[in-house]
JSON list of N, CA and C in Angstrom, two decimals:
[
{"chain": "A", "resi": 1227, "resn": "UNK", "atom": "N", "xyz": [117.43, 74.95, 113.49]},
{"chain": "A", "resi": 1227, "resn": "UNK", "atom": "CA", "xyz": [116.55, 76.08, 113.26]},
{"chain": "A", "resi": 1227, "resn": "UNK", "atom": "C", "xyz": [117.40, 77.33, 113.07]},
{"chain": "A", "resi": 1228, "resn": "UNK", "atom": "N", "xyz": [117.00, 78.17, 111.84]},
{"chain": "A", "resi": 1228, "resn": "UNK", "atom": "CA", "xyz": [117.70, 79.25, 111.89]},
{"chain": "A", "resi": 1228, "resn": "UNK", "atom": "C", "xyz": [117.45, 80.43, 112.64]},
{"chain": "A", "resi": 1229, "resn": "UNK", "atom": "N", "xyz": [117.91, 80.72, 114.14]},
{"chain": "A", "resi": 1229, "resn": "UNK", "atom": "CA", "xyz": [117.45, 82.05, 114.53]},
{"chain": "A", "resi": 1229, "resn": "UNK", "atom": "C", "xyz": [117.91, 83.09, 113.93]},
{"chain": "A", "resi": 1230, "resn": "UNK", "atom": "N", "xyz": [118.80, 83.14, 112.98]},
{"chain": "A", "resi": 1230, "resn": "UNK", "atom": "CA", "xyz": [118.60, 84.80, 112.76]},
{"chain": "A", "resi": 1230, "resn": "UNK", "atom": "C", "xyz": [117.55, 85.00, 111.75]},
{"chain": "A", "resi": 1231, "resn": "UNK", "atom": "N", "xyz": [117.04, 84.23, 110.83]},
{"chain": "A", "resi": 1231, "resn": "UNK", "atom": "CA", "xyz": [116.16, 84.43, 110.15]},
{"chain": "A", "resi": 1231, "resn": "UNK", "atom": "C", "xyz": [114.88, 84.99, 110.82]},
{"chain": "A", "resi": 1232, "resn": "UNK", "atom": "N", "xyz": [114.74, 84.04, 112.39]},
{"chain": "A", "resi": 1232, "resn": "UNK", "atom": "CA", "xyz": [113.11, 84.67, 113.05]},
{"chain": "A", "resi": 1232, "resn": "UNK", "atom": "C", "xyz": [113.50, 85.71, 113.54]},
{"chain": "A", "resi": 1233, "resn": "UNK", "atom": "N", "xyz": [114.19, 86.20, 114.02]},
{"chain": "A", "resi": 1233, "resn": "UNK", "atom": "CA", "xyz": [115.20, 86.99, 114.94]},
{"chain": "A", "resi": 1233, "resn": "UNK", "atom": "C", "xyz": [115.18, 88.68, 114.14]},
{"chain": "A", "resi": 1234, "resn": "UNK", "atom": "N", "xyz": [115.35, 88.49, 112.98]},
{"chain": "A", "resi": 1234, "resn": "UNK", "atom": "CA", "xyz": [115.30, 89.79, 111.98]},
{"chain": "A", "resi": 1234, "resn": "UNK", "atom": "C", "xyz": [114.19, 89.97, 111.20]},
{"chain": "A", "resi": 1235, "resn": "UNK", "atom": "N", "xyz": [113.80, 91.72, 111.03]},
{"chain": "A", "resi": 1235, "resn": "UNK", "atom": "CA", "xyz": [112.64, 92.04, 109.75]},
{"chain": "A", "resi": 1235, "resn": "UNK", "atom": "C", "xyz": [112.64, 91.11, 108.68]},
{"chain": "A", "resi": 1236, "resn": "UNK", "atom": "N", "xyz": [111.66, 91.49, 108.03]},
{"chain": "A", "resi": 1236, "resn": "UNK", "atom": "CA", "xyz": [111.94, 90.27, 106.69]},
{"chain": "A", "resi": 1236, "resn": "UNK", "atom": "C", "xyz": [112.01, 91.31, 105.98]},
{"chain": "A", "resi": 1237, "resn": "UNK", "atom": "N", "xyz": [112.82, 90.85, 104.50]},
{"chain": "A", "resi": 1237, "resn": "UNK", "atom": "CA", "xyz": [113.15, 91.72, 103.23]},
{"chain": "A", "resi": 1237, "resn": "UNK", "atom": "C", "xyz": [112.40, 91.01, 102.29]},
{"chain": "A", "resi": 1238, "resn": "UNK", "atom": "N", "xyz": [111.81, 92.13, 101.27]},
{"chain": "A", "resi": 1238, "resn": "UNK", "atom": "CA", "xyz": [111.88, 93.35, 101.49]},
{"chain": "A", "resi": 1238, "resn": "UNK", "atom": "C", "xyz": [110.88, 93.85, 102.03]},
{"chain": "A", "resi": 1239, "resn": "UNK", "atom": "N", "xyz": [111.61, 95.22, 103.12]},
{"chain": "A", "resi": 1239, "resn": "UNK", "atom": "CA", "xyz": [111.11, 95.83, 104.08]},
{"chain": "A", "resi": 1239, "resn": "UNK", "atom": "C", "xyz": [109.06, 96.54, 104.00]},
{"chain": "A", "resi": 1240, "resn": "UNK", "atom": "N", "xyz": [109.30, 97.10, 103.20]},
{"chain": "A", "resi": 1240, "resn": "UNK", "atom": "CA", "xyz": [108.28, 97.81, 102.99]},
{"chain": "A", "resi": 1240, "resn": "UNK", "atom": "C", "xyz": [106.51, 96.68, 103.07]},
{"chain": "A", "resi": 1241, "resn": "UNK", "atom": "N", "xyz": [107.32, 95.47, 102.25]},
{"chain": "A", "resi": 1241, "resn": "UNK", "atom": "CA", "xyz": [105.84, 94.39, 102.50]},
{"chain": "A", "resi": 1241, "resn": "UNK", "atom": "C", "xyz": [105.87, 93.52, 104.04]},
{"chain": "A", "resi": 1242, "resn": "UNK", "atom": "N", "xyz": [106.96, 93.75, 104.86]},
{"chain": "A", "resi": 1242, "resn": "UNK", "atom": "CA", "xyz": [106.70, 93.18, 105.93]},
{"chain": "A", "resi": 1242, "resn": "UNK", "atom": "C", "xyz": [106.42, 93.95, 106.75]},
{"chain": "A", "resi": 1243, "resn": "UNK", "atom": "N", "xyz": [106.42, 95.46, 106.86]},
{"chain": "A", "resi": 1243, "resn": "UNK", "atom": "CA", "xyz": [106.21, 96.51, 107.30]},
{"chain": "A", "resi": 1243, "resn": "UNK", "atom": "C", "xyz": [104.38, 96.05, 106.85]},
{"chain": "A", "resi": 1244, "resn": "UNK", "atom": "N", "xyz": [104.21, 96.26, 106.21]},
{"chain": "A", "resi": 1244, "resn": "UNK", "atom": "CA", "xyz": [103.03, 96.41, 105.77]},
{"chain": "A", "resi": 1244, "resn": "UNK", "atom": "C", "xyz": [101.84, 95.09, 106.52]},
{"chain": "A", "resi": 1245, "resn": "UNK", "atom": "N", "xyz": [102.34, 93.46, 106.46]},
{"chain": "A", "resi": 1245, "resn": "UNK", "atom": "CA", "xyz": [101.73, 92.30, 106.60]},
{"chain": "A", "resi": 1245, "resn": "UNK", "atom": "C", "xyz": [101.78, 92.57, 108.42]},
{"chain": "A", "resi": 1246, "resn": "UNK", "atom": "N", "xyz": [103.25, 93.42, 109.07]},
{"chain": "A", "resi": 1246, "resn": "UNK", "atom": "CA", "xyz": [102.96, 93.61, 110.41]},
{"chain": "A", "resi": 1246, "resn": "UNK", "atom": "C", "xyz": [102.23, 94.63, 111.18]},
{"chain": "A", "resi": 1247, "resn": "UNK", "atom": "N", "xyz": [102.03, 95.56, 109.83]},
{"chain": "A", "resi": 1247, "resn": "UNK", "atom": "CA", "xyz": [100.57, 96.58, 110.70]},
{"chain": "A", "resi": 1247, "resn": "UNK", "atom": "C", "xyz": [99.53, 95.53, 110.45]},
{"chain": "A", "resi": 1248, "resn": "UNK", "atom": "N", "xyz": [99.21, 95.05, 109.32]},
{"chain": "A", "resi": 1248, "resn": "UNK", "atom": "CA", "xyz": [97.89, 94.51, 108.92]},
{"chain": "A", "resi": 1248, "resn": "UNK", "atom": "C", "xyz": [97.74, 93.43, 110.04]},
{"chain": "A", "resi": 1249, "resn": "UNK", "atom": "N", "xyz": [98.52, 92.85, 110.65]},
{"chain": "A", "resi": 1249, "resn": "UNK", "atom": "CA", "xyz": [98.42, 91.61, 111.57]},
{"chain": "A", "resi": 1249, "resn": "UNK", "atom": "C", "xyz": [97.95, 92.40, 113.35]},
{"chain": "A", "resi": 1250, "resn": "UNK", "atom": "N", "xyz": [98.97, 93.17, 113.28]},
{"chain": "A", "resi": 1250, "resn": "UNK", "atom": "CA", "xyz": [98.84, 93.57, 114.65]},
{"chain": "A", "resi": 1250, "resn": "UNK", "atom": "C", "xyz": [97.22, 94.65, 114.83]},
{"chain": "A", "resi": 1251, "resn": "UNK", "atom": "N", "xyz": [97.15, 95.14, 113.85]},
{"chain": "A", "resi": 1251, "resn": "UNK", "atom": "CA", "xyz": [95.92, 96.00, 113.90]},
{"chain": "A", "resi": 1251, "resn": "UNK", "atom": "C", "xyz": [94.80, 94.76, 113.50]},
{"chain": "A", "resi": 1252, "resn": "UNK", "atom": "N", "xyz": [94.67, 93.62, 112.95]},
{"chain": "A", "resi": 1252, "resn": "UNK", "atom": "CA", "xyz": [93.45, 92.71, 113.12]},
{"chain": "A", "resi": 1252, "resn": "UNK", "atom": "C", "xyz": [93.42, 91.88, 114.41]},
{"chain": "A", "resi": 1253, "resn": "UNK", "atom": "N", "xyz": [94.32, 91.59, 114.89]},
{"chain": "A", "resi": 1253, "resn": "UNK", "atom": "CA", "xyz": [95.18, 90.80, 116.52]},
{"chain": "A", "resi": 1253, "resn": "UNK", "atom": "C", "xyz": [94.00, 91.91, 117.20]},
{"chain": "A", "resi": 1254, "resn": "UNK", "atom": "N", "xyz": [94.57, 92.93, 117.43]},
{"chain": "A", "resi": 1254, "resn": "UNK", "atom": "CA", "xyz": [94.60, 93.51, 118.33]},
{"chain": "A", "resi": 1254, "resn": "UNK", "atom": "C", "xyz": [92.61, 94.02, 118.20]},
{"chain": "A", "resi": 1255, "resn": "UNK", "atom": "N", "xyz": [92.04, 94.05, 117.42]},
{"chain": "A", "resi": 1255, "resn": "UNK", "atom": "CA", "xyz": [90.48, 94.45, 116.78]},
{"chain": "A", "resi": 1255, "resn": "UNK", "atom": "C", "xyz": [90.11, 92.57, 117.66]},
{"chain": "A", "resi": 1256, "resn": "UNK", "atom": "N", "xyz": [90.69, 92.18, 116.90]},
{"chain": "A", "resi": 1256, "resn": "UNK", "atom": "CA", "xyz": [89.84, 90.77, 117.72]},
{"chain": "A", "resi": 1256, "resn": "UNK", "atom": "C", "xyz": [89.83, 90.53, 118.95]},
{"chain": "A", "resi": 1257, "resn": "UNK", "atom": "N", "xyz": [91.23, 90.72, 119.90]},
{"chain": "A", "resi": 1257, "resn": "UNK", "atom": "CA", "xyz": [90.87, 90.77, 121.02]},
{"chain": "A", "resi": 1257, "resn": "UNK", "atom": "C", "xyz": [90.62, 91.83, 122.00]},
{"chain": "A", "resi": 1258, "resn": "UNK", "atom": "N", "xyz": [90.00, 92.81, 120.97]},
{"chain": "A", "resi": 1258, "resn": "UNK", "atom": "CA", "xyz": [89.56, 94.16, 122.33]},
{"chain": "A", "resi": 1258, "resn": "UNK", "atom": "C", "xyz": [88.13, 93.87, 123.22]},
{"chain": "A", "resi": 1259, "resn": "UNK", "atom": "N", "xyz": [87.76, 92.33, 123.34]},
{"chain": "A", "resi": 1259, "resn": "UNK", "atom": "CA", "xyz": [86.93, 91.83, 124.29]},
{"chain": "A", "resi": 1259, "resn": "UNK", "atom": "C", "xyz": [87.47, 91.76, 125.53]},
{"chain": "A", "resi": 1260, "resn": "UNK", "atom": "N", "xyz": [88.91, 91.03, 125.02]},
{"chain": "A", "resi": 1260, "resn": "UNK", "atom": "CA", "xyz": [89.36, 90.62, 126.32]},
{"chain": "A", "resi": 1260, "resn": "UNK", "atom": "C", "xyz": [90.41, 91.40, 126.91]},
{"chain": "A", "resi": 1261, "resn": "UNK", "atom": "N", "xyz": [91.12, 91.85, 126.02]},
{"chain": "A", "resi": 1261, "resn": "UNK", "atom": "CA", "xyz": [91.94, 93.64, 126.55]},
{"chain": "A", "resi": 1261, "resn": "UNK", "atom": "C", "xyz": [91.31, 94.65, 127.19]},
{"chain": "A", "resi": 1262, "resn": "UNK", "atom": "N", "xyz": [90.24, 95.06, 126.67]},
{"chain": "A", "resi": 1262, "resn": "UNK", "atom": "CA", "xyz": [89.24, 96.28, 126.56]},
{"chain": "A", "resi": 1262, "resn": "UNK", "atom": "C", "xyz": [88.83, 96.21, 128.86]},
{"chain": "A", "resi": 1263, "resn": "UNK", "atom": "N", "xyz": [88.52, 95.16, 128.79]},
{"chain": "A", "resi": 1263, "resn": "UNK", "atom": "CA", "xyz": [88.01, 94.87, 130.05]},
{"chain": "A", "resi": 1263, "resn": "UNK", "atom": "C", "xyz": [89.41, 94.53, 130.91]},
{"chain": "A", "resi": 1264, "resn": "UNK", "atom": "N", "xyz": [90.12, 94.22, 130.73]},
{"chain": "A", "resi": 1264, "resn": "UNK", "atom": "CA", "xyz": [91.52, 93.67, 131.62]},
{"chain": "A", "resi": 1264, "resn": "UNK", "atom": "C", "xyz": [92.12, 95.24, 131.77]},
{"chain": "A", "resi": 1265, "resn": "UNK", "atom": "N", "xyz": [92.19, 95.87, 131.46]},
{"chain": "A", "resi": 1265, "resn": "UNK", "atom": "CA", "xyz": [92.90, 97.26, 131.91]},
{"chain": "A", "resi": 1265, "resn": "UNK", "atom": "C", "xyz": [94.30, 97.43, 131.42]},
{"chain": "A", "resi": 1266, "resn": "UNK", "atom": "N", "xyz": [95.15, 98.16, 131.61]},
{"chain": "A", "resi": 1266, "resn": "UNK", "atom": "CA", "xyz": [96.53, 98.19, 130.89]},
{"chain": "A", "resi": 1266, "resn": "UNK", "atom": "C", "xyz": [97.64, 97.44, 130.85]},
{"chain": "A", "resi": 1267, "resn": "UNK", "atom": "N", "xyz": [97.44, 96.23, 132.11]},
{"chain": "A", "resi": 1267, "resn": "UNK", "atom": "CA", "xyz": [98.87, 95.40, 131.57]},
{"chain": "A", "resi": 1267, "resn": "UNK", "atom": "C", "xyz": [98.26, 94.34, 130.46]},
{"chain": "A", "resi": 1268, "resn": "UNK", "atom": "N", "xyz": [96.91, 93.95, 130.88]},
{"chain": "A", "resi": 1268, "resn": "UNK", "atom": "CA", "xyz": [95.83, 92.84, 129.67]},
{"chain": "A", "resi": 1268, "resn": "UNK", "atom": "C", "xyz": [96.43, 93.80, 127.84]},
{"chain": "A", "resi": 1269, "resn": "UNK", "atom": "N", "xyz": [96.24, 94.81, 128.20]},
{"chain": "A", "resi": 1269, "resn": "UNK", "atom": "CA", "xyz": [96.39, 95.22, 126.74]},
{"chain": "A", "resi": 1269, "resn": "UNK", "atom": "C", "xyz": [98.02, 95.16, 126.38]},
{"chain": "A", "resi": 1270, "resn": "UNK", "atom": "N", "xyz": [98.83, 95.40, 127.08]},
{"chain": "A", "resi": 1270, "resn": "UNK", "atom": "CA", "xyz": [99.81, 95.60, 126.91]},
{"chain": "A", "resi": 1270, "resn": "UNK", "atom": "C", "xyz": [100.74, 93.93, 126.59]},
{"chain": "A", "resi": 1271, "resn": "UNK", "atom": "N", "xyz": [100.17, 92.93, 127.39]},
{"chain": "A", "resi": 1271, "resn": "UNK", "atom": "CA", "xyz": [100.39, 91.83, 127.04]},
{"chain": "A", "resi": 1271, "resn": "UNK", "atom": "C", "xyz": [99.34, 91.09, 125.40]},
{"chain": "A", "resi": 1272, "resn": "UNK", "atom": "N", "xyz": [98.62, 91.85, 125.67]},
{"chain": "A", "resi": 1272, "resn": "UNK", "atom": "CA", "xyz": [97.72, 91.61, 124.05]},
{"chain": "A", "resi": 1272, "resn": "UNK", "atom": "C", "xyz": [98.68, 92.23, 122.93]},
{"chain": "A", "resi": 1273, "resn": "UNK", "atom": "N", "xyz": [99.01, 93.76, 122.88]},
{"chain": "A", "resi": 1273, "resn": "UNK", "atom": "CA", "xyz": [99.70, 94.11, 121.89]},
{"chain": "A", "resi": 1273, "resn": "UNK", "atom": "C", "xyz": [101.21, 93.53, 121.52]},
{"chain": "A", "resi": 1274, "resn": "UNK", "atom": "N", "xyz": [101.97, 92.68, 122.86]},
{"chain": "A", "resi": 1274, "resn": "UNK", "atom": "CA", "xyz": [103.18, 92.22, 122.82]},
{"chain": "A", "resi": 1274, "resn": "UNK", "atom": "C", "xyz": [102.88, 90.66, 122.12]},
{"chain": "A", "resi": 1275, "resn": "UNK", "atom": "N", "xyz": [101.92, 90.05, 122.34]},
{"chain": "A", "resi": 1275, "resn": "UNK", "atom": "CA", "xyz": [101.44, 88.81, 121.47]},
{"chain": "A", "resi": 1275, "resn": "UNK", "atom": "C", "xyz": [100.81, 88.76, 120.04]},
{"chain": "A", "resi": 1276, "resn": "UNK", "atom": "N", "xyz": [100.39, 90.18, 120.12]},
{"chain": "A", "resi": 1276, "resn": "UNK", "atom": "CA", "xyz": [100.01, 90.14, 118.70]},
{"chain": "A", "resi": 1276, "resn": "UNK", "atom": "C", "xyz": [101.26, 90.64, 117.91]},
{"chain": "A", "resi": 1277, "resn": "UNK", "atom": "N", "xyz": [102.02, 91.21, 118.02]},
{"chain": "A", "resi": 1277, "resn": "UNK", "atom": "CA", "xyz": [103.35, 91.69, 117.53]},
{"chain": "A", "resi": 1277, "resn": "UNK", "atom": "C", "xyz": [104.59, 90.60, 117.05]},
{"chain": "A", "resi": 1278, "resn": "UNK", "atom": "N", "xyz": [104.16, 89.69, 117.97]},
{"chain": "A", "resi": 1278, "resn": "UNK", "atom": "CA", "xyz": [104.68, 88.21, 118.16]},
{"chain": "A", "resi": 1278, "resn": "UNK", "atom": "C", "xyz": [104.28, 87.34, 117.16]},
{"chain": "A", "resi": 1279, "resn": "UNK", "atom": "N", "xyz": [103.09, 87.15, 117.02]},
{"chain": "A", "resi": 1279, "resn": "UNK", "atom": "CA", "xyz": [102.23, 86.36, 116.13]},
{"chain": "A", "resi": 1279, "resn": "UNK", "atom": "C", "xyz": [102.62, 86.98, 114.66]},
{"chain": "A", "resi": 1280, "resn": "UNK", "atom": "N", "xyz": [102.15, 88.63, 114.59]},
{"chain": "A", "resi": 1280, "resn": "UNK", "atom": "CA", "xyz": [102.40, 88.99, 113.25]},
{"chain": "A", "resi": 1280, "resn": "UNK", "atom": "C", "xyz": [103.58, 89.04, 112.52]},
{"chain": "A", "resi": 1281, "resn": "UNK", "atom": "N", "xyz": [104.76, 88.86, 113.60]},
{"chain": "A", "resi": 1281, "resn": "UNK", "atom": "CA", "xyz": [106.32, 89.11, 113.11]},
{"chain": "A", "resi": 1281, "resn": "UNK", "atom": "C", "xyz": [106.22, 87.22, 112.11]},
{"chain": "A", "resi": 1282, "resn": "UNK", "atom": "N", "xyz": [106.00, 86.16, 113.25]},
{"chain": "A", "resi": 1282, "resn": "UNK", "atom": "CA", "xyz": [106.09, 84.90, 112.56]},
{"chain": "A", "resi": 1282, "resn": "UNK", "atom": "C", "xyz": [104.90, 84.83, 111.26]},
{"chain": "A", "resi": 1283, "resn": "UNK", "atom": "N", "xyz": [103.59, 85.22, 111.49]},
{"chain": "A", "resi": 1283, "resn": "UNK", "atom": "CA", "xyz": [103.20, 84.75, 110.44]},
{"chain": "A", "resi": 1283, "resn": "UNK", "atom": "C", "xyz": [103.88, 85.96, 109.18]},
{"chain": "A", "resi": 1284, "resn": "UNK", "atom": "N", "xyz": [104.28, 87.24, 109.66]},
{"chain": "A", "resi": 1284, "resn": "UNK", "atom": "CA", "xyz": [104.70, 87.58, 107.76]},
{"chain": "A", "resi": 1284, "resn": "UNK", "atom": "C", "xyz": [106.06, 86.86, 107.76]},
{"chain": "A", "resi": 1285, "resn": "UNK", "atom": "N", "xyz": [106.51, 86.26, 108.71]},
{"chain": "A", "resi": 1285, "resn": "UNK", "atom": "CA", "xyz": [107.95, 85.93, 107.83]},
{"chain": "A", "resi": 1285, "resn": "UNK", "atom": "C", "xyz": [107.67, 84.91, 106.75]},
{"chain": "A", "resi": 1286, "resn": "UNK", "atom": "N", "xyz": [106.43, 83.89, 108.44]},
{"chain": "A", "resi": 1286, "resn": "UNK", "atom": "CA", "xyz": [106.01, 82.49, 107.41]},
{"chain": "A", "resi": 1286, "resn": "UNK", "atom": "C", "xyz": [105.43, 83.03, 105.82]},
{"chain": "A", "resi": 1287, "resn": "UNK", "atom": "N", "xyz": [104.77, 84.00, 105.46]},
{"chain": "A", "resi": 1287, "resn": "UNK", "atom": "CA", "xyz": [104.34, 84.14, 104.18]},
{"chain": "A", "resi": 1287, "resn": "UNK", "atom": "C", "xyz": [105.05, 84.77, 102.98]},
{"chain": "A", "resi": 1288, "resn": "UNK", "atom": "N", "xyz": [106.10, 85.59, 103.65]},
{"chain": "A", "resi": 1288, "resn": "UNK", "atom": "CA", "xyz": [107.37, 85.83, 102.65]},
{"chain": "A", "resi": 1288, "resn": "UNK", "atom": "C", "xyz": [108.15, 84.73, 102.50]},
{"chain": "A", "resi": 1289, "resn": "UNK", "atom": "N", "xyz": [107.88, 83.74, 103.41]},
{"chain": "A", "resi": 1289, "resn": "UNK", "atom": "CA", "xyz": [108.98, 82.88, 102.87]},
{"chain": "A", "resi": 1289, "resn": "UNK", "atom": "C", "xyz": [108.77, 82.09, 101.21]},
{"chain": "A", "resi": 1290, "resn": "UNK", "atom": "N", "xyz": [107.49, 82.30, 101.25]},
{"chain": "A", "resi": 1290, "resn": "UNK", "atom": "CA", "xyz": [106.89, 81.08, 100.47]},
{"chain": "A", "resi": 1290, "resn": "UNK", "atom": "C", "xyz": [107.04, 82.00, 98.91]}
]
């Protein structure tokens, strides 16, 4: 497995910039059920998983 590939932004910058607001701001809209009510570490572990999720899925879709 290549870690530096998951490990680093994806190029070019500007569309992975872009696929990781769009991810983390829909992540984060879907689970303000269960954030919203958990209080600040619930959110804070929500925004660190959605950040997570959106980094792999734009790499997965630049890759292609």
């Amino acid at each position: 497995m290549d870690w530096k590939y998951w490990l680093t932004a994806g190029e070019p910058r500007a569309r992975y910039v872009l696929l990781m607001v769009v991810g983390v701001v829909l992540m984060m809209a879907i689970t303000y059920p269960f954030w919203g009510a958990g209080g600040r570490g619930m959110a804070a572990f929500a925004a660190v998983a959605a950040v997570i999720l959106s980094h792999v899925s734009a790499k997965t879709i630049m890759r292609r």
